[in-house]
Each structure stands twice: as structure tokens, then as C-alpha cells.
């Protein structure tokens, strides 16, 4: 609720103009400092006549809830987007990452894709709907949140835990896709609709060893020996193959839609994910992604241990980034598998555990998201995707909301947008933003 009415003419209404303004707010997390950006979005939506409300756990990091009233024919639909971005320090940018420059039809800047550009699509669609004066079938709720890139404590988690009433009646939500992209030869334009995310279980493994003088052979009781066993056991990054229903469905649809030889490779991988020949000839990034979908993965990322070159360490700590497949997999089961695989004694402490998401539903709402993409890009192939990343979509299901990651993007076949996420020179084509805004508009008009 702003102090004075704003003049709509003072704000852009097109997705490129909106994204440009959003990028120019430096909202690098940490520290986030999302307030100025969120206030600007609030003013933009106030000027368009929407109901807005700020809610903050930390006043420097507010969240915005905006509501466009509908006709009450269908339940409210939630759109959620974060305005914080990952740092640019140490990255070699060709242009100012906070300049929002439009160069040769591309909008440059941190957040152009993840996810200020995405938010701009949502905002442009909402503004168009509000300006038309015809209410949508159901209320549209937009949550613009802080802190997605660093745990969501002041953002979506705060809203879900402290203000669940804001989301009363919502059954479906649309948010970011967590970098979901699959090249697969770039023969057709693939439109992922994320229906499930893997969840993080981060663990510290502590390996104890017999300390002593390092001038003598250490033997199997040494902590370094155990470290070697641990790293060997998880070399390759996974804990064994497991085909879940969501991944099976994804591979089935891809195999049917993709031209050869890609369709055949995906079909072979689906038939036998353990057959190394199935992924032969496939792009290494795609192959690693597909392998990550049929197993809980574990990567060693931080190692601490030892005090001096000539002293056998009594203890080595290894931090492990574990990612569990979507479904009913508990952390105890995961830790047991890890222990069995490594086969030597170690203490395991869970540092972070992501929320378990419900089984994906490929119901009428999914069909609608896929159908809009198909209608707007008849050559493109929408498909249900499982992503290895986790987003704020992990937090809303506890309110009974089914979440989908949907970034409608008309990207060039020969270019990857994933390669730009969290990387220098992040940018997005102006045409892709316009396509996305059109898709969101279509969704909002008649959402169900
Ligand atoms: Zn993001």
C-alpha cells in the first residue's frame, strides 16, 4: 500500500522495459538488499490498480504479494518469482551486469534469465490483463520474494510458514524452472515443464584415523585411507540406478518426440540406464544430467583435515552434496546406502535437508502449460521435466499446492541459456521475453 497513487505512464508495461528496470537494481545475494527492487514492483502494480501488500521478516528484504481479483470461477493461481540474484564478483563480464543494456536484440545483465526476465514476463502479462479490464476466471496471486538464492529464510519460507493464509485456496503454482534445459542435439526446440525437483541432503562425513608419525606406512586404519575409500566409492557421482515414474514418463515423451539418433538414445537409456552404450555419442552435459535423474547423487565438495605434513591425521571431514530423487526417499535410507557403498566406519551428520515434494501430477494443469507452449510454438516440444536443482517450489507444497517450473522461452536452437545461468554475460533475447509474456497472458486469462 503506497502513500500516493502512481501514474501508470511512469512505468514500462512491456516485458523488455520491465526486465531492464529490474536488472538495474543490484540485488546480489548475499546480502540481497531486495527492498528498492520490490518497492518498484509494488509501485508498478499499484499504478495498475492491483492490490499489493509487503511482508518482511527483515525490513531490508521485503516480499510482495499482489492480487488481481478474478471472477471466482476457479481457484486462485499462484505465480512466484524471486528478485535476488547470484554474485558477479570474480566473473569476467563484457558489459555492466547491472546496466540492463539492450544490444542487438538481447537484454544483458545478471538476472536476465534467473529470474528477473522471467518475472518481467509475469508482470507484463498481469499488466495486460489488468488494463483489459476483464477479470480472469480466478484470482491471480503474484508473490515476489527475496532470498531464493541463499535458502529462502526471509523469502518464500517466511511467507509459507508465517503467512499461509495468503495462499488459501491455491491449488497450482508456477515458478522458475531451476535451469531446466536439455540440448539433445538441438534438433528441436524443447520446452521443459518442470514437474519435480530433486532435493538436497548435504552431509558431513567424519573419518577417524589412528594418528601417528607419517614416516611409517599408515595402513587401513588411517583417516586418509578411509578418505580414499570414500572418494572411490562415490566416484561417478551416484549411488546406483533407480528409475522413478516421473523420470520414466519424461524419457518416454522425449524418446517419442526427438528425431534420430537422439530419440533412439533416450529410448535405449530408458530401457537400460545402466548400459553405458545407451548414452554413447550424446553431449557430455546432457549425459551427466540424464544419469543424475536415475540415481541419488553424491559429490564431495569440501575437505578439511590434517595438521602437519609429517603427522597422520586423526580426523578428516568431507562435505558431501547429496541430491535425492523425487519420491518417497527418506534421508535415513540415503545415509544407509552411502554407508554400505563406502564400507568403512564414518560419522555422518546431516547439514541441510531439503523439503520432500509430493509426487508430480501430470493432470489438466500440466496439460494446459504444455498446450500453451504447443500453441505458441507449434514446432516446439513441451515435455515434463525433472530437474536436479531445487527452487522455492519445494516450499509451497506443504500448503497443498502443486508446483510447476515454467519458463516459456523462445530460444535459438543453437544457443543454450543454461550456459548463462549464474555465469558471466547472462542475457536473454527480447523476442524470448515477449514470447514468455504472451504465454503467461494466455495462462492467466483462463487458468484453471
Ligand atoms: Zn532462480
mmCIF file of C-alpha atoms in Angstrom, residues 10 51 57 63 75 92 118 128 182 188 225 247 256 277 281 293 302 356 360-361 366 371 397 416 439:
data_model
loop_
_atom_site.group_PDB
_atom_site.id
_atom_site.type_symbol
_atom_site.label_atom_id
_atom_site.label_comp_id
_atom_site.label_asym_id
_atom_site.label_seq_id
_atom_site.Cartn_x
_atom_site.Cartn_y
_atom_site.Cartn_z
ATOM 1 C CA UNK A 10 5.648 6.471 -15.374
ATOM 2 C CA UNK A 51 -3.953 -4.963 -4.503
ATOM 3 C CA UNK A 57 10.904 -10.845 8.162
ATOM 4 C CA UNK A 63 8.357 -9.751 -0.068
ATOM 5 C CA UNK A 75 -9.333 -21.433 -7.520
ATOM 6 C CA UNK A 92 34.557 -11.531 -16.407
ATOM 7 C CA UNK A 118 11.046 -14.429 -16.023
ATOM 8 C CA UNK A 128 -2.058 -6.536 -19.829
ATOM 9 C CA UNK A 182 18.256 -30.126 -22.351
ATOM 10 C CA UNK A 188 14.005 -29.379 -31.992
ATOM 11 C CA UNK A 225 42.899 -44.408 3.648
ATOM 12 C CA UNK A 247 11.691 -39.716 -14.996
ATOM 13 C CA UNK A 256 8.878 -40.291 -28.918
ATOM 14 C CA UNK A 277 26.351 -47.675 -24.695
ATOM 15 C CA UNK A 281 27.603 -40.162 -28.669
ATOM 16 C CA UNK A 293 17.980 -38.416 -12.944
ATOM 17 C CA UNK A 302 34.847 -29.597 0.790
ATOM 18 C CA UNK A 356 10.293 -33.508 0.236
ATOM 19 C CA UNK A 360 4.324 -34.952 -9.615
ATOM 20 C CA UNK A 361 0.893 -34.677 -11.180
ATOM 21 C CA UNK A 366 0.137 -29.679 -16.697
ATOM 22 C CA UNK A 371 -0.739 -26.855 -24.513
ATOM 23 C CA UNK A 397 3.586 -27.994 -1.466
ATOM 24 C CA UNK A 416 21.979 -22.678 -24.532
ATOM 25 C CA UNK A 439 2.361 -17.416 -22.824
#
